[in-house]
Amino acid sequence: MRILIVGVGALGGTIAARAIRTGLPVRLAARNTDSAKALRRSGLRVSGIGGEVRADVIDVVAVEDYGKGDQFDLILLATKAQDALEVAPHVLGLLAPEGVILPIQNGGVARALADRLGEDKILGGFSNLGATMVEPGVYEQKNAGHLLIGELAGGVSERVERVARALGRAIEVKVSSNLTGAIWSKLLINCSVTTLGAICSQTMRQYMETEAGKKVFRRTYEEALSVALAIGTRLERLTVDPIPPGWPSNFAAEEHYESWVEAVIAFYGDIKPSMLQDLERGRKTEIDFINGYVATLGHASGVPVHMNATITGLVHQIERGDLQSTPDRMNDLAAQTAD
């Protein structure tokens, strides 16, 4: 299987290094010519969980330098969400006749690309693989996570199994027959763990030690859950059951709810949110594909999404430099939970 990995950030670089070391025929597409030149000089190095690997000789050029003579059976989009939407139409012309594009961003990216380019060209997927880019070409794997992939229409297909077998030589890959449900279950966590950590510059474990953090987490999560169920999503269990104990009443299940929260914290509580890393580096975040996506669908389906909409606007203010990420942001949001 001829593979092109587009995006050589934390996730793309980690997958690429491990894939190249196993002998997979992998080529890379960098953001621009300068980035490609730097990566050719440095190679790729991954440390952390899963062991250290080096790929000193890599085949990487700028994404615009690929053309008609290049054909791939699998194009893995490991860019930010907004970049995936922009680059996908270009790389569509690089697909072999039976080739597929696999976006692994959070939120509604795969669905948007399938609607635009056709489900016959797009698989769905996302990553539970935690990785950090120390510097270009140098990465640290933070957990023993995996890619989850599948057909957006549901079920398990031969092409999904084929992709899983190939990528499974490098990293763990799981196949879901309910990929859309799994994407939404991950989105619930992104909305209430990743984003909240970004706006208050804390890990989940830190902000959940405060009453304000607990209130905002609960309101954010339950709004997103209400939207998912309103549009007919059949949610998939990932690390925890996506529906908290006793929901939607919660009155008779507080003790069970607290245990459920502790299970979420145990898995995600000490990870520095990727969105926070984006804000610290002055980069545009994926907020419009996470809480913003929930807010848009909520408004369209008549589900109250005040907290997710407010959070979306708040992150945009931080992106612009009008506000800073501080723990006080959580207090401001908590004051709105009684609205």
XYZ file of C-alpha atoms in Angstrom:
339
model
C 0.000 0.000 0.000
C 1.477 3.313 -1.136
C 0.926 5.798 1.678
C 1.117 9.582 1.799
C 1.003 11.275 5.206
C -0.016 14.924 4.924
C 1.100 16.917 7.954
C 4.257 16.188 9.944
C 3.221 17.636 13.294
C 2.974 15.692 16.529
C 0.588 13.032 15.268
C 1.695 12.792 11.644
C 5.377 12.762 12.592
C 4.932 10.061 15.230
C 2.971 7.801 12.897
C 5.377 8.453 10.023
C 8.499 7.633 12.017
C 7.067 4.354 13.283
C 5.718 3.456 9.829
C 9.025 4.138 8.050
C 10.938 2.056 10.574
C 8.679 -0.933 9.867
C 9.393 -0.675 6.140
C 6.062 0.740 4.997
C 6.319 2.707 1.719
C 5.542 6.092 3.238
C 6.033 9.529 1.712
C 5.376 12.776 3.548
C 3.853 16.103 2.592
C 4.981 19.115 4.610
C 3.328 22.516 4.890
C 5.861 24.244 2.631
C 9.253 23.894 0.960
C 11.214 25.247 3.923
C 9.565 22.784 6.316
C 10.304 19.915 3.930
C 13.974 20.889 3.647
C 14.346 21.102 7.417
C 12.766 17.678 7.912
C 14.994 16.098 5.263
C 18.007 17.394 7.192
C 16.793 16.336 10.632
C 14.891 13.135 9.910
C 12.295 12.001 12.435
C 12.795 10.913 16.016
C 10.163 9.612 18.430
C 10.660 8.851 22.114
C 8.327 7.995 24.969
C 5.742 5.247 25.222
C 6.186 2.659 22.500
C 9.958 3.003 22.500
C 12.379 5.256 20.659
C 12.639 5.125 16.884
C 14.591 7.158 14.327
C 13.993 7.625 10.634
C 17.051 9.412 9.318
C 16.182 9.155 5.624
C 12.686 10.351 4.780
C 10.911 11.195 1.530
C 9.254 14.564 2.165
C 8.367 17.526 -0.030
C 5.868 20.363 0.191
C 2.300 19.260 -0.413
C 2.033 21.434 -3.553
C 5.027 19.646 -5.084
C 3.072 16.426 -5.529
C 1.515 16.078 -8.957
C 0.025 13.807 -11.591
C 2.867 11.310 -11.515
C 2.216 10.508 -7.854
C -0.484 8.040 -6.893
C -1.322 6.684 -3.457
C -3.571 3.967 -2.109
C -3.948 5.766 1.215
C -3.644 9.469 2.006
C -3.612 10.070 5.750
C -4.571 13.638 6.659
C -2.775 14.449 9.918
C -3.127 18.226 9.688
C -5.258 20.586 11.736
C -8.961 20.418 10.893
C -9.100 23.651 8.916
C -6.032 22.618 6.911
C -7.569 19.223 6.131
C -10.588 20.870 4.511
C -8.287 23.049 2.437
C -5.799 20.398 1.315
C -8.173 17.477 0.670
C -9.437 18.659 -2.741
C -5.820 19.031 -3.909
C -4.688 15.589 -2.806
C -7.828 13.963 -4.209
C -6.053 13.968 -7.561
C -3.230 11.911 -6.058
C -5.441 8.923 -5.235
C -5.006 5.638 -7.059
C -8.254 4.318 -8.622
C -9.245 2.435 -5.457
C -7.445 4.770 -3.072
C -8.963 6.464 -0.014
C -8.372 9.547 2.078
C -8.334 9.026 5.844
C -8.789 12.222 7.890
C -8.038 11.696 11.593
C -9.150 15.063 12.969
C -11.744 15.516 15.688
C -15.292 16.690 15.084
C -17.068 16.889 11.769
C -14.106 16.965 9.379
C -14.612 13.505 7.864
C -18.333 14.122 7.398
C -17.673 17.481 5.731
C -15.122 15.943 3.360
C -17.397 13.025 2.507
C -20.245 15.417 1.688
C -17.911 17.452 -0.509
C -15.803 14.745 -2.179
C -17.932 11.587 -1.886
C -18.045 8.779 0.672
C -16.364 6.471 -1.834
C -13.172 8.522 -1.371
C -13.322 9.203 2.380
C -12.966 6.974 5.420
C -13.567 8.233 8.946
C -11.158 8.101 11.809
C -9.668 9.807 14.818
C -6.737 9.373 17.130
C -6.486 8.452 20.796
C -2.728 8.610 20.360
C -1.227 11.303 22.576
C 1.900 12.911 21.137
C 3.778 16.189 21.474
C 6.103 17.871 19.004
C 9.197 18.942 20.932
C 10.539 20.624 17.793
C 10.110 19.897 14.073
C 11.123 16.281 13.517
C 11.301 15.467 17.239
C 8.266 13.969 18.958
C 7.303 12.370 22.259
C 4.557 9.762 22.429
C 2.558 10.281 25.608
C 0.319 7.230 25.751
C -0.264 3.789 24.281
C -3.181 5.048 22.217
C -4.499 3.999 18.830
C -6.260 5.097 15.672
C -9.928 4.197 15.350
C -11.153 4.003 11.748
C -14.277 2.962 9.904
C -16.894 3.720 7.291
C -18.944 6.847 7.963
C -22.030 4.961 6.795
C -21.389 2.230 9.340
C -20.457 -1.411 9.074
C -17.052 -2.881 8.296
C -15.680 -2.922 4.760
C -12.780 -4.653 3.063
C -11.061 -1.346 2.399
C -11.188 -0.413 6.082
C -9.688 -3.770 7.004
C -6.984 -3.287 4.374
C -6.011 0.124 5.742
C -6.049 -1.194 9.316
C -3.708 -4.052 8.390
C -1.245 -1.690 6.720
C -1.134 1.010 9.389
C -1.310 -1.628 12.092
C 2.282 -2.553 11.299
C 3.322 0.834 12.749
C 0.767 1.711 15.433
C -2.298 0.133 16.972
C -5.362 0.507 14.745
C -8.886 -0.482 15.723
C -11.885 -0.782 13.423
C -15.354 0.436 14.416
C -18.612 -0.567 12.781
C -20.157 2.563 14.348
C -17.498 5.121 13.510
C -19.870 8.111 13.542
C -20.987 7.187 17.049
C -17.367 6.868 18.132
C -16.486 10.261 16.611
C -19.256 11.852 18.652
C -18.186 10.096 21.839
C -14.700 11.531 21.340
C -16.197 14.933 20.504
C -17.968 15.013 23.877
C -14.565 14.684 25.538
C -12.952 17.252 23.235
C -15.654 19.804 24.074
C -15.478 19.347 27.830
C -11.860 18.314 28.482
C -9.637 19.686 25.717
C -11.318 23.056 25.284
C -11.884 23.773 28.956
C -8.248 23.019 29.708
C -7.248 25.411 26.938
C -9.249 28.384 28.176
C -8.093 28.065 31.787
C -4.518 26.891 31.057
C -4.903 23.802 33.234
C -5.234 20.055 32.979
C -8.608 18.484 33.603
C -7.458 17.179 36.986
C -6.554 20.725 38.012
C -9.746 22.474 36.970
C -11.961 19.675 38.278
C -10.640 20.405 41.777
C -12.783 23.561 41.735
C -16.547 23.879 41.978
C -16.493 26.177 38.959
C -14.661 23.572 36.881
C -17.114 20.857 37.872
C -20.120 22.990 36.927
C -18.740 24.076 33.566
C -17.582 20.571 32.652
C -21.017 19.155 33.404
C -22.935 21.823 31.509
C -20.626 21.656 28.481
C -20.696 17.871 28.308
C -24.467 17.583 28.752
C -25.198 20.169 26.062
C -23.000 18.301 23.580
C -24.580 14.993 24.586
C -28.071 16.429 24.048
C -27.111 17.523 20.536
C -25.636 14.118 19.692
C -28.808 12.312 20.766
C -31.101 14.871 19.132
C -29.573 14.224 15.703
C -29.959 10.466 16.152
C -26.400 9.482 17.018
C -25.886 5.989 18.426
C -22.981 6.708 20.731
C -20.115 4.263 21.126
C -18.320 3.472 24.378
C -14.663 4.523 24.289
C -12.829 4.901 27.614
C -16.078 5.428 29.522
C -19.774 5.117 28.778
C -20.596 8.336 26.856
C -23.873 8.716 28.773
C -23.252 9.562 32.460
C -25.090 7.522 35.115
C -28.632 8.710 35.709
C -28.647 11.108 32.775
C -30.662 13.210 32.082
C -32.108 13.573 35.600
C -28.921 12.844 37.607
C -30.894 13.193 40.843
C -30.590 9.599 42.032
C -27.108 8.962 40.717
C -24.746 11.602 42.124
C -22.423 9.039 43.675
C -22.308 7.059 40.430
C -21.830 10.264 38.448
C -18.807 11.183 40.573
C -17.307 7.749 39.912
C -17.877 8.272 36.207
C -16.104 11.636 36.351
C -13.190 10.037 38.184
C -12.872 7.499 35.369
C -12.695 10.327 32.818
C -10.052 12.103 34.897
C -8.047 8.891 35.252
C -7.650 8.684 31.471
C -7.535 12.321 30.374
C -6.831 14.266 33.553
C -3.090 14.796 33.251
C -2.765 15.450 29.509
C -1.879 18.977 28.458
C -4.656 19.890 25.999
C -3.537 20.144 22.389
C -5.693 23.247 22.005
C -3.775 24.909 24.831
C -0.541 24.128 23.005
C -1.984 25.826 19.907
C -2.916 28.936 21.889
C 0.517 29.093 23.494
C 2.137 28.984 20.046
C -0.166 31.619 18.620
C -1.807 29.153 16.253
C -5.409 28.967 15.120
C -7.275 26.283 17.055
C -9.841 23.702 15.926
C -12.580 25.250 18.098
C -15.007 25.649 15.175
C -14.862 21.885 14.592
C -15.370 21.039 18.272
C -17.571 23.253 20.492
C -18.401 25.416 17.486
C -19.613 22.359 15.575
C -21.830 21.362 18.518
C -23.194 24.905 18.782
C -24.013 25.028 15.059
C -25.848 21.698 15.109
C -27.559 22.607 18.371
C -28.940 25.828 16.939
C -30.109 23.964 13.828
C -31.877 21.261 15.834
C -33.333 23.467 18.567
C -31.141 22.160 21.389
C -29.891 24.738 23.934
C -26.114 25.150 23.518
C -25.412 28.404 25.351
C -22.269 27.141 27.098
C -20.685 25.629 23.981
C -21.442 28.760 21.959
C -19.991 30.982 24.693
C -16.863 28.837 24.930
C -16.416 29.014 21.149
C -16.488 32.800 21.236
C -14.138 32.869 24.214
C -11.521 30.777 22.423
C -11.701 33.090 19.402
C -11.056 36.039 21.717
C -7.997 34.270 23.128
C -6.801 33.476 19.589
C -6.997 37.157 18.691
C -5.099 38.158 21.808
C -8.046 40.027 23.330
C -8.010 37.687 26.350
C -5.575 35.301 28.007
C -6.008 31.685 29.088
C -6.311 31.834 32.887
C -8.122 29.870 35.621
C -10.432 32.880 36.086
C -12.109 32.042 32.794
C -13.731 29.046 34.489
C -15.252 31.247 37.195
C -16.764 33.511 34.547
C -18.301 30.537 32.746
C -19.555 28.934 35.948
C -21.542 32.092 36.704
C -23.522 31.364 33.539
C -24.486 27.790 34.446
C -27.517 29.068 36.335
C -28.859 30.830 33.223
